[in-house]
Coordinates of C-alpha atoms and ligand atoms in Angstrom, one line a residue:
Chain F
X1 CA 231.5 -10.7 31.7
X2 CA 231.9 -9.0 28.5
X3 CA 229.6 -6.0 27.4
X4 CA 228.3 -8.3 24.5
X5 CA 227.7 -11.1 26.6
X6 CA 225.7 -9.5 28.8
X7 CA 223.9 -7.7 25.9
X8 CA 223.1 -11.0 24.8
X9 CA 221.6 -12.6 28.0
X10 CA 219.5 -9.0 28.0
X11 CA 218.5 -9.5 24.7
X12 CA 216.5 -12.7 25.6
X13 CA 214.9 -11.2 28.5
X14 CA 213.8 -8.5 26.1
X15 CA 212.1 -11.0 23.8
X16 CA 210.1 -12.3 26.5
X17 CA 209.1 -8.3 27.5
X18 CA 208.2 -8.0 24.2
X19 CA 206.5 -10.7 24.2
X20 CA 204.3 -10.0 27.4
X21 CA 203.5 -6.4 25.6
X22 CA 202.4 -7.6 22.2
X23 CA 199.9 -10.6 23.2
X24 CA 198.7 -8.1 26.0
X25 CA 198.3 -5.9 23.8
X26 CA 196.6 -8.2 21.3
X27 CA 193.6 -9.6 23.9
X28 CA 193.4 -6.7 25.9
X29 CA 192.7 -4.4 22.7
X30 CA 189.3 -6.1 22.3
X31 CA 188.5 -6.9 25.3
X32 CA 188.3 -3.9 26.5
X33 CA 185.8 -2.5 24.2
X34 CA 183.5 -5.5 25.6
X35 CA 184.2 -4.4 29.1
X36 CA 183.2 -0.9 28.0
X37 CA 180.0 -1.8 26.0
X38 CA 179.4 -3.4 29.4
X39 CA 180.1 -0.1 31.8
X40 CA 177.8 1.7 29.2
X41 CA 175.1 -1.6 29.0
X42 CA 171.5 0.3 29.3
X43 CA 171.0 -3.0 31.3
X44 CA 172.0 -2.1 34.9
X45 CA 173.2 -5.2 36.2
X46 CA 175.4 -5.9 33.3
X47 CA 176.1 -1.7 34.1
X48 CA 177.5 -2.1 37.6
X49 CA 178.8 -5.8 37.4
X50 CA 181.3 -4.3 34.8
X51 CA 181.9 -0.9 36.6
X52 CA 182.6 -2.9 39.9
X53 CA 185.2 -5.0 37.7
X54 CA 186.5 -1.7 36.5
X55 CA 187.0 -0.2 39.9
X56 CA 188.5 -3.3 41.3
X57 CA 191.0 -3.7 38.9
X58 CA 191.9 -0.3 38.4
X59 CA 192.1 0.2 42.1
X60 CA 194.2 -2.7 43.2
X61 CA 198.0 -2.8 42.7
X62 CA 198.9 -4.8 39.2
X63 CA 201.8 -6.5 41.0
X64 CA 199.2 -7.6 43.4
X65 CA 196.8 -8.8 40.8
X66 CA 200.1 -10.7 39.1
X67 CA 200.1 -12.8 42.8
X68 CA 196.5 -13.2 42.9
X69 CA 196.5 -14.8 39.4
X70 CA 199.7 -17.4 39.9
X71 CA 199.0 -18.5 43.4
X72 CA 194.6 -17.9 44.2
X73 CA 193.8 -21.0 41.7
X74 CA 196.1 -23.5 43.6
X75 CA 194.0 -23.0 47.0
X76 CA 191.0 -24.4 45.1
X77 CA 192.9 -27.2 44.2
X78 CA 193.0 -26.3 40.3
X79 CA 196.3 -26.8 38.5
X80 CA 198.5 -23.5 38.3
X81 CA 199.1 -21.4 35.1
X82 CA 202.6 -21.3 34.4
X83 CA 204.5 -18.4 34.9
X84 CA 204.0 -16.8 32.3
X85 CA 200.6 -17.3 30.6
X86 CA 199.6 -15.9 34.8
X87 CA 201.4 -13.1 33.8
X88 CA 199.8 -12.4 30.8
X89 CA 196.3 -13.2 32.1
X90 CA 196.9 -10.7 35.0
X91 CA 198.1 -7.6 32.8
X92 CA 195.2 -8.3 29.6
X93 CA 192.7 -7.9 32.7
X94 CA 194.4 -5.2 33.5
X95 CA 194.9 -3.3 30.6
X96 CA 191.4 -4.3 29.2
X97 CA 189.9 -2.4 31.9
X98 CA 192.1 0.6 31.8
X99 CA 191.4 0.4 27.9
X100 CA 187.5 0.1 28.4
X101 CA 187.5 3.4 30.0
X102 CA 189.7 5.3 27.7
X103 CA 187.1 3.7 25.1
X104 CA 184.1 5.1 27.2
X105 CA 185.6 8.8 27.1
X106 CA 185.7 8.2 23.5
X107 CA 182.7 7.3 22.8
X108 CA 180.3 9.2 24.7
X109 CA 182.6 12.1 23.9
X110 CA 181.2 11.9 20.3
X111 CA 178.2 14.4 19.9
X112 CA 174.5 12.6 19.8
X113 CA 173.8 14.7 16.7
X114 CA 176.1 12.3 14.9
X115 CA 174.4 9.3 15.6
X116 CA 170.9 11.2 15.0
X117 CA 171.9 12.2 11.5
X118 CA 172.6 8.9 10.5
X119 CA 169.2 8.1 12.0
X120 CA 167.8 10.4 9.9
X121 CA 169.3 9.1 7.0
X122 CA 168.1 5.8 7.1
X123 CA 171.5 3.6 8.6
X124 CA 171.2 1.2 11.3
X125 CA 172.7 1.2 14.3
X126 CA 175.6 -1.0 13.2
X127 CA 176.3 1.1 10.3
X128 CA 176.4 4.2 12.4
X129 CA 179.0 2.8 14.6
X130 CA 181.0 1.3 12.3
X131 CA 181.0 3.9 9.6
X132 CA 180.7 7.4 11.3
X133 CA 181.3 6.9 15.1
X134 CA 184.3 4.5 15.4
X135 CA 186.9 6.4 13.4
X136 CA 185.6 10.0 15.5
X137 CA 186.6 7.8 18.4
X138 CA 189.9 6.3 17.3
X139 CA 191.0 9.7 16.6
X140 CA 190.1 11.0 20.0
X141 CA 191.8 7.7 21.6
X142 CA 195.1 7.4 20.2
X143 CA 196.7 9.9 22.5
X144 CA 195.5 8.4 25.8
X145 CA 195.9 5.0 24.3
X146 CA 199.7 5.6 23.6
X147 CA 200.2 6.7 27.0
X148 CA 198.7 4.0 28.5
X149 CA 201.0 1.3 25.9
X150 CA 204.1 3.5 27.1
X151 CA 203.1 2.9 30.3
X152 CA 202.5 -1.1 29.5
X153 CA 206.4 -1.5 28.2
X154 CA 207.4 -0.4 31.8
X155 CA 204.6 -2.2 33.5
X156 CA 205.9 -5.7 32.1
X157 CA 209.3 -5.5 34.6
X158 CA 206.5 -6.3 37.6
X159 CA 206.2 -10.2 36.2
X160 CA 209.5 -10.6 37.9
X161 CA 207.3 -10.8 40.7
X162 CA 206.6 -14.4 39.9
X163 CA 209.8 -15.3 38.3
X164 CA 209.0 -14.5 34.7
X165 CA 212.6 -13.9 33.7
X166 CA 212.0 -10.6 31.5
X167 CA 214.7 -8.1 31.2
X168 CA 214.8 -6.5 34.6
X169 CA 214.3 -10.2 36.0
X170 CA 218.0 -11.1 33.8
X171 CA 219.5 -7.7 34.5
X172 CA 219.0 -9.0 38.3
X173 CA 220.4 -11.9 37.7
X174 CA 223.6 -10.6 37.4
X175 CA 223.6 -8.1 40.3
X176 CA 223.0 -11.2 42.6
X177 CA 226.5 -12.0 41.5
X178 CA 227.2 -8.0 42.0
X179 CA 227.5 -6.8 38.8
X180 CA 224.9 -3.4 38.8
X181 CA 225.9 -1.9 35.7
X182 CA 223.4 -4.4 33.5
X183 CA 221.1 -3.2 35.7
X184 CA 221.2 -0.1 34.6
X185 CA 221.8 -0.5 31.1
X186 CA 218.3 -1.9 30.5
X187 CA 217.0 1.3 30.5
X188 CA 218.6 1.9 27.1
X189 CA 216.1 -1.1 26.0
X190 CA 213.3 0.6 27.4
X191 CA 214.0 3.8 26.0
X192 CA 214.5 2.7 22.6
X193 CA 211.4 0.7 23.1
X194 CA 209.8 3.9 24.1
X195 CA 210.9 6.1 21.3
X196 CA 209.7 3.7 18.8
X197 CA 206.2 3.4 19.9
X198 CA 206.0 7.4 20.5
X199 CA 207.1 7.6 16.8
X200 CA 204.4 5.1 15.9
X201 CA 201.7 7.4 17.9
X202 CA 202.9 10.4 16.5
X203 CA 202.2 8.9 13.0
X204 CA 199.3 7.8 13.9
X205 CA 197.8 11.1 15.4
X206 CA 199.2 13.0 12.1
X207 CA 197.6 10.6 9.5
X208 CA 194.5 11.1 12.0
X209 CA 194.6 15.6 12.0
X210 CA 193.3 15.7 8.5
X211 CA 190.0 16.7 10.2
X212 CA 189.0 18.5 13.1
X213 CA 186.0 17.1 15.4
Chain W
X1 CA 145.0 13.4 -0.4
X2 CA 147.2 15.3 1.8
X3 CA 151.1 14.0 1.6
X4 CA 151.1 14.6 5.6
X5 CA 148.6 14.2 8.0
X6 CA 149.1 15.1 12.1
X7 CA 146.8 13.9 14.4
X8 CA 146.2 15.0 17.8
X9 CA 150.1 13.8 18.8
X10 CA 150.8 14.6 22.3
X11 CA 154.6 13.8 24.0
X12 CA 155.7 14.5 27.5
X13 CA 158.8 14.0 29.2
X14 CA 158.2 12.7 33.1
X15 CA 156.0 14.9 34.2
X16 CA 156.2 17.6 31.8
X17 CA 153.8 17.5 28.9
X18 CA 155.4 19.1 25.6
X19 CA 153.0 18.5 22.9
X20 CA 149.9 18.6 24.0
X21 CA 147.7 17.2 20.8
X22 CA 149.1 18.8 17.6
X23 CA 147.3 18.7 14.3
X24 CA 147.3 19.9 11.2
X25 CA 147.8 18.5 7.2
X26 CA 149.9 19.7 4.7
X27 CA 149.9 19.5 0.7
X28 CA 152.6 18.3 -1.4
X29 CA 154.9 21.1 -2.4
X30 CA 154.0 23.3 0.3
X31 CA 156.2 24.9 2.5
X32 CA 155.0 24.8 6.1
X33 CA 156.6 27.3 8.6
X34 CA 156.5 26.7 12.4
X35 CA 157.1 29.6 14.7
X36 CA 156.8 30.1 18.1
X37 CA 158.9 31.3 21.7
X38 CA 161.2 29.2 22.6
X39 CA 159.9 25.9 24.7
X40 CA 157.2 25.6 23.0
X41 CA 158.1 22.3 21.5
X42 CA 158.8 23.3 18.2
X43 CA 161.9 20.8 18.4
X44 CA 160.1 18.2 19.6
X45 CA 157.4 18.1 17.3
X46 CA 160.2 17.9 14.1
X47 CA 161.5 14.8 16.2
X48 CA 158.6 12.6 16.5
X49 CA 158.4 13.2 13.0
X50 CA 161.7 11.8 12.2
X51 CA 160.9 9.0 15.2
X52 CA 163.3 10.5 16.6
X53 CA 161.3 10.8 19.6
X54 CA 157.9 8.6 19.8
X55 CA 155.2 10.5 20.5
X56 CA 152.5 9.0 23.8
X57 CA 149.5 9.6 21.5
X58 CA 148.3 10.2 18.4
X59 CA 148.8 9.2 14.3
X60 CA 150.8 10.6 11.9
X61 CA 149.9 9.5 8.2
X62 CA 152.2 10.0 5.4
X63 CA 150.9 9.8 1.5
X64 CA 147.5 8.4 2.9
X65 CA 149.7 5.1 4.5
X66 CA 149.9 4.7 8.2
X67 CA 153.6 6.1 9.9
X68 CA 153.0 6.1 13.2
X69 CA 149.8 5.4 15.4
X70 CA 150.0 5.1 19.1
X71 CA 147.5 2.5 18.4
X72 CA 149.6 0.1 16.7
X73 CA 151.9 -2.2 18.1
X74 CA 155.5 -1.0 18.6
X75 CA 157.6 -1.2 15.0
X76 CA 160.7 -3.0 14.6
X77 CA 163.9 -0.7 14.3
X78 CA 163.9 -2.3 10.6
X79 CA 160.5 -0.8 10.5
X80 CA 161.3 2.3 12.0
X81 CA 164.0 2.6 9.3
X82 CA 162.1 2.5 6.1
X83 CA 159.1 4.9 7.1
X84 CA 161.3 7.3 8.5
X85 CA 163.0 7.8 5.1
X86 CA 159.7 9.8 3.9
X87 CA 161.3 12.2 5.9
X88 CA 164.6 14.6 5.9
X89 CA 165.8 16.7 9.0
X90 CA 168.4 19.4 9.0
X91 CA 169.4 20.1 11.9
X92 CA 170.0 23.5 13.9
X93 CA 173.9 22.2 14.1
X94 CA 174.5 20.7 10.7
X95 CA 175.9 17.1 12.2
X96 CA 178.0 16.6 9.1
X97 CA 179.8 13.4 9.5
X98 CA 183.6 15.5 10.3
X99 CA 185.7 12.4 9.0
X100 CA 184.4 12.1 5.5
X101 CA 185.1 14.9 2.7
X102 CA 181.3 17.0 1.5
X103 CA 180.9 14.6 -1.4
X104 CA 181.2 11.2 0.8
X105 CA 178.8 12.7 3.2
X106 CA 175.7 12.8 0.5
X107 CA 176.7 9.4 -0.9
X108 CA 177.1 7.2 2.3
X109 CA 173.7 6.1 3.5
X110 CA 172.5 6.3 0.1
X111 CA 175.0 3.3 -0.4
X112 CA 174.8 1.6 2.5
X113 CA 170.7 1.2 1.7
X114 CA 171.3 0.3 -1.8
X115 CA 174.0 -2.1 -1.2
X116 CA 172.6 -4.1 2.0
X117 CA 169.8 -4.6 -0.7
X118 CA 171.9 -5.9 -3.1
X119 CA 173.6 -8.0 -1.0
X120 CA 170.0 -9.3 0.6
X121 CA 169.2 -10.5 -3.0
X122 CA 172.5 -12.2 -3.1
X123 CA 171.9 -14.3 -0.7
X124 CA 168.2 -15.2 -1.5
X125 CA 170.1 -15.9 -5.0
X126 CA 168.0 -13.9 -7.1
X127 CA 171.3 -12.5 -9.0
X128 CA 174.5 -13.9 -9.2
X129 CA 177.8 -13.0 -8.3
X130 CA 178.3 -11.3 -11.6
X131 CA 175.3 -9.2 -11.3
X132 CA 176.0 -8.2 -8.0
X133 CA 179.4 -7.0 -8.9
X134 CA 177.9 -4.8 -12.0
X135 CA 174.8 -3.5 -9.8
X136 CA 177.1 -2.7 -7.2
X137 CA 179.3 -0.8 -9.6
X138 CA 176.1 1.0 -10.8
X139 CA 175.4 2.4 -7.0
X140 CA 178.8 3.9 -6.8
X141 CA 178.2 6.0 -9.9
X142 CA 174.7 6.7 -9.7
X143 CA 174.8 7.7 -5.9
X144 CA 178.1 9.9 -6.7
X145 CA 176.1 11.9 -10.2
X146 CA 173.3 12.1 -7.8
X147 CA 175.3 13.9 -5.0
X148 CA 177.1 15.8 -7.7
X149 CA 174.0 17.3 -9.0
X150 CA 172.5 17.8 -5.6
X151 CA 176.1 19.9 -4.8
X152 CA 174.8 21.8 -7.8
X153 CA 171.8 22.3 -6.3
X154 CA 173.0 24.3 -3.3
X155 CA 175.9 25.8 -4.7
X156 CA 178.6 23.8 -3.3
X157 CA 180.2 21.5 -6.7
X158 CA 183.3 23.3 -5.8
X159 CA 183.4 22.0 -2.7
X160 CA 182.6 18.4 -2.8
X161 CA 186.4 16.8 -1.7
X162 CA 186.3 19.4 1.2
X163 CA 186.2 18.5 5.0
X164 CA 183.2 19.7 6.6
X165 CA 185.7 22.0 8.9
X166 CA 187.3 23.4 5.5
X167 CA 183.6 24.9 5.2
X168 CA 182.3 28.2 6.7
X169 CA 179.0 27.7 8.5
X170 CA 176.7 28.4 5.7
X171 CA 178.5 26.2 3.6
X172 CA 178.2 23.3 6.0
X173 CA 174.5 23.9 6.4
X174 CA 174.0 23.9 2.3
X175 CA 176.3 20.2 2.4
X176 CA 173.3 19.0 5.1
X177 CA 170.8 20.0 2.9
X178 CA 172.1 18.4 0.2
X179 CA 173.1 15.4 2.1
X180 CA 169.4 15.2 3.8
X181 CA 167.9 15.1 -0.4
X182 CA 170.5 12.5 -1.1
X183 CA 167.8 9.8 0.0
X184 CA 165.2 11.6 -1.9
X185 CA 162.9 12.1 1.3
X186 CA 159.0 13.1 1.1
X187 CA 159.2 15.9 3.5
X188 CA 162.1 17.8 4.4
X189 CA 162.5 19.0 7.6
X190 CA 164.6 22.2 8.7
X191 CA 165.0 22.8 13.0
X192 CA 166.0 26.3 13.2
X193 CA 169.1 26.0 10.2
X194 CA 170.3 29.2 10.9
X195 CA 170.1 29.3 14.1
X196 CA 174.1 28.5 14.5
X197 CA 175.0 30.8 11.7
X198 CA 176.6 34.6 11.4
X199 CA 174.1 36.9 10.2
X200 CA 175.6 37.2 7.0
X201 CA 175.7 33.6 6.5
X202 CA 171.9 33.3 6.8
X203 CA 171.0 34.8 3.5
X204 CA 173.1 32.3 1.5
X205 CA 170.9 29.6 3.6
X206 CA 167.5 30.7 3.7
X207 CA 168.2 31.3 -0.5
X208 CA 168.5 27.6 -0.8
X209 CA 165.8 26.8 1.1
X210 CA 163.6 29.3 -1.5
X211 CA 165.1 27.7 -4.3
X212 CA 164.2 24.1 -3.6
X213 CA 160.6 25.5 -3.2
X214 CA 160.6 26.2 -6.6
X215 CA 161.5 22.8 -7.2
X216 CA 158.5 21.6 -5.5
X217 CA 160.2 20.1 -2.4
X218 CA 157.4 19.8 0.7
X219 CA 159.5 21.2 3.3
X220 CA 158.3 22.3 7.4
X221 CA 160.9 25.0 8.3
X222 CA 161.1 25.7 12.5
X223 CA 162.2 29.0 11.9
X224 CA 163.2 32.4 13.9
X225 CA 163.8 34.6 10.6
X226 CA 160.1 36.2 10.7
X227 CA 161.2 37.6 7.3
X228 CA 161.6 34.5 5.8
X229 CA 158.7 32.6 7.2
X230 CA 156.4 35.5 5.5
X231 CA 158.1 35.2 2.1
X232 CA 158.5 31.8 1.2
X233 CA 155.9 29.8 3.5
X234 CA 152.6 28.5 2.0
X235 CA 151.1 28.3 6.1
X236 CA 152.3 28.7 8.7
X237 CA 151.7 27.7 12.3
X238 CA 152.3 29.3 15.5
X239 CA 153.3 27.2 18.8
X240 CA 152.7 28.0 21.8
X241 CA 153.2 25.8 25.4
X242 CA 152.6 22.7 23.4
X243 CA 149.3 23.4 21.0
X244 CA 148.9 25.0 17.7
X245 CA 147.6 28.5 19.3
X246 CA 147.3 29.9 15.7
X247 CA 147.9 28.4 12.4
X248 CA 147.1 30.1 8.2
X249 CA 148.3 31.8 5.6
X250 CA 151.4 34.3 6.1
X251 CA 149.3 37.4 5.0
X252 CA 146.6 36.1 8.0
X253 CA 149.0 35.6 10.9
X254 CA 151.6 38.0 10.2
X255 CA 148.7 40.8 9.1
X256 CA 145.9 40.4 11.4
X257 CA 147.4 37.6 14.7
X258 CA 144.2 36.5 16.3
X259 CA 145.0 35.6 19.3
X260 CA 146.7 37.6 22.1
X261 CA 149.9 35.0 22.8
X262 CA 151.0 35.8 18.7
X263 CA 150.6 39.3 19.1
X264 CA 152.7 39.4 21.8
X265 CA 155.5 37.1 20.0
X266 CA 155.1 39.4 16.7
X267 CA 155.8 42.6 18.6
X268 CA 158.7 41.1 20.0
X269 CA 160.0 39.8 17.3
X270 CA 159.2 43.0 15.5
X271 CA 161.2 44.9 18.0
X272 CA 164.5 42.4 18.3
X273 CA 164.9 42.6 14.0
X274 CA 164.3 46.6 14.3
Ligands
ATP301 N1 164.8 14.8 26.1 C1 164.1 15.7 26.8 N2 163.9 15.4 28.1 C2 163.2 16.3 28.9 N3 162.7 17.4 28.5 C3 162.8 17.8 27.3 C4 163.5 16.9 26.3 N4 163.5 17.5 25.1 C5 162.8 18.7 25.3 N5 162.4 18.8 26.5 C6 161.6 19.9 27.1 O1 160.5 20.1 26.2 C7 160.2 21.5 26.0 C8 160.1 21.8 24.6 O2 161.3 21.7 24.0 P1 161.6 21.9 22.5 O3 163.1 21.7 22.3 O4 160.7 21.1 21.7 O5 161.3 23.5 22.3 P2 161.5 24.4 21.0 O6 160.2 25.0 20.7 O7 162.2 23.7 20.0 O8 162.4 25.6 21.7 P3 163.6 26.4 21.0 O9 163.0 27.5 20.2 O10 164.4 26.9 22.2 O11 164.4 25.5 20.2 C9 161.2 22.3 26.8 O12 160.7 22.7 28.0 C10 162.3 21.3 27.0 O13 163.0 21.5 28.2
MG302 MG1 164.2 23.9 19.1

């Protein structure tokens, strides 16, 4: 196998990894900040029913919750999720609930006095999030958040697990017929993958440092 | 008719009681000091004001119509919105919003309020689109000459594209100020403004705060700065564990204290500035 053949086949396992990371990334960005007005509900069911999520997800293996997601509904008799859309279900849970408590830390890291000026000055609760506390809390997010999204492009090998054929899951393909050396060559698609988005969050973070909080 | 009127408001917090039935009027264009050690619920009483807290019992009457009454039925946060916009509060810590330069911090809720009342009348199609887009051109400017003369008014028209943390601490305290006029309030209230500042950056502070007397602005001042409590306040009342334990004129409380509790807190006070 030639080195552009194989960089080829690669290459179409790394559209489906990208794949996997963008729509995660696109549910799971939003959900999450349900999930954590939920952990922070003054309501304490709606508290402790989302905490317990929380803890449950964060606390049991992704690859694990990848299985659970694929083969749990076809004991109840309800028709499987394909491959990949269990995939994606499994890592937007996931991520939403790592994301919920990054957002948490944010918010409640943003003094009460801010929210009590714009009390004071007449804004409703609404306006106060949406105009003075939500861009204090992006700016205090965007470092653990661009951890956590490294962390994501690395995370989306595991839905090999279940077949989806992402670029480790191709890369594989070829060291059943003993060629390694792909194998290891994917990393170079991770790390460029990698270096772009820590670019992206270093921008970010810069066009975010014009004030201190 | 008195522009505020306290009656009898009492607050605790579980078990402990922090006002315990506060009273006491005040005059439009007086300046009202409230001293007192700290715990006494000086704090307190400047938040139930701003309903910040809501007091157990009690009324508190603003130009002669009804602001809060333990009485009534609980208000709507709409409610709770418009009557609390007879009153200003600066607070001990400034709470500028960080993200937003000096200048966009005085004109923001100003906008906000004058826009989601444009846009109310919108909808219930008492203007038109073209109106709407003229009268909302109008806010912008008026709310900006407005904040640019209020920057005036403190000293800070330099200053108005700065970040709050290009400021020093005095200067952030003048933008609060300003921003806390920018709604044109009733009664401005001040919770210990210099509290958080150098020494030397008191004086710049406390100046404003004499200035806008001048301009007949009815202002309550929780204050430490003995000096400036006897110099620019009208009254002044002294707190202590939750009741007004002395309240009158600067020349009666600072030159003949009644009652044991201010005596106490003048010679202390006297000895910490000496
Ligand atoms: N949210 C709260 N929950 C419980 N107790 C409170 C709360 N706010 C204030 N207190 C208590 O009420 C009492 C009065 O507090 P307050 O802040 O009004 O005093 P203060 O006169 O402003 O004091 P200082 O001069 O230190 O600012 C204190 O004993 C305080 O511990
Ligand atoms: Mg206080």
């Amino acid at each position: 196998m030639s080195f552009t053949e194989v960089t080829l086949e690669l290459l179409s396992g790394f559209a489906v990894t990208c794949q996997l990371f963008i729509l995660t990334l696109i549910f799971a960005i939003p959900l999450g900040l349900l999930v954590s007005f939920g952990t922070m509900s003054k309501f304490s069911p709606v508290k402790y029913f989302f905490k317990v999520i929380v803890w449950i997800v964060r606390g049991v293996p992704l690859m694990l919750q990848i299985f659970i997601v694929f083969y749990v509904p076809g004991f109840f008799g309800i028709t499987f999720l394909d491959r990949f859309p269990s995939a994606l279900v499994a890592f937007v849970i996931n991520y939403a609930c790592y994301f919920s408590e990054i957002y948490r830390a944010g918010i409640e890291a943003v003094p009460h006095g801010q929210t009590e000026a714009g009390l004071v000055l007449g804004m409703t609760r609404r306006q106060i999030f949406t105009h003075v506390t939500l861009q204090q809390v992006i700016k205090r997010i965007i470092p653990p958040m661009g951890n956590e999204i490294i962390t994501l492009v690395k995370d989306t090998a595991l839905a090999r697990v279940i077949s989806v054929i992402e670029i480790t899951k191709k890369a594989e393909f070829f060291a059943d017929k003993a060629i390694i050396w792909p194998l290891f060559y994917t990393a170079v698609f991770y790390l460029v993958f990698v270096g772009v988005l820590t670019l992206l969050f270093g921008y970010l973070e810069k066009k975010q440092s014009y004030y201190k909080i | 008719m008195s522009i505020l009127e306290v009656k009898n408001i009492t607050k605790s917090f579980g078990s402990t009681e922090v006002l315990k039935g506060i009273s006491f009027t005040l005059e439009k264009g007086e300046v009202l000091a409230i001293i007192g050690s700290s715990g006494s619920g000086k704090t307190t009483l400047l938040r139930c004001m701003n309903y910040l807290e809501v007091p157990d019992g009690g009324s508190i009457t603003v130009n002669g119509q009804p602001y809060f009454d333990s009485n009534e039925k609980r208000l709507s946060e709409s409610e709770i919105r418009q009557r609390r916009l007879h009153f200003g509060l600066v607070f001990q810590s400034f709470n500028l919003f960080p993200q937003y330069t000096v200048l966009q911090n005085l004109v923001l809720a100003a906008r906000l309020l004058q826009r989601s009342e444009l846009k109310a009348e919108l909808k219930e199609k008492k203007i038109n689109k073209l109106v709407f887009r003229e009268k909302r051109t109008k806010i912008m400017n008026d709310t900006e000459q407005n904040a640019r003369a209020l920057l005036e008014r403190v000293g800070l028209s330099s200053k108005a594209d700065f970040y709050p943390c290009q400021l020093s601490g005095g200067q952030q305290q003048r933008a609060a100020i300003a921003r806390a006029l920018s709604l044109t309030p009733d009664i401005l209230c001040f919770d210990e403004p210099t509290s958080a500042l150098d020494p030397e950056l008191t004086g710049e502070v406390l100046n404003v705060i004499r200035s806008l007397k001048s301009g007949d602005t009815t202002m309550i001042v929780v204050t430490h700065e003995m000096e400036f409590a006897r110099n620019v306040a009208d009254r002044i009342i002294f707190m202590a564990n939750g009741v007004i334990e002395e309240s009158g004129t600067s020349e009666e409380l600072f030159n003949n204290p009644k009652s044991e509790l201010l005596k106490n807190f003048l010679g202390k006070a006297n000895q910490f500035s000496k």
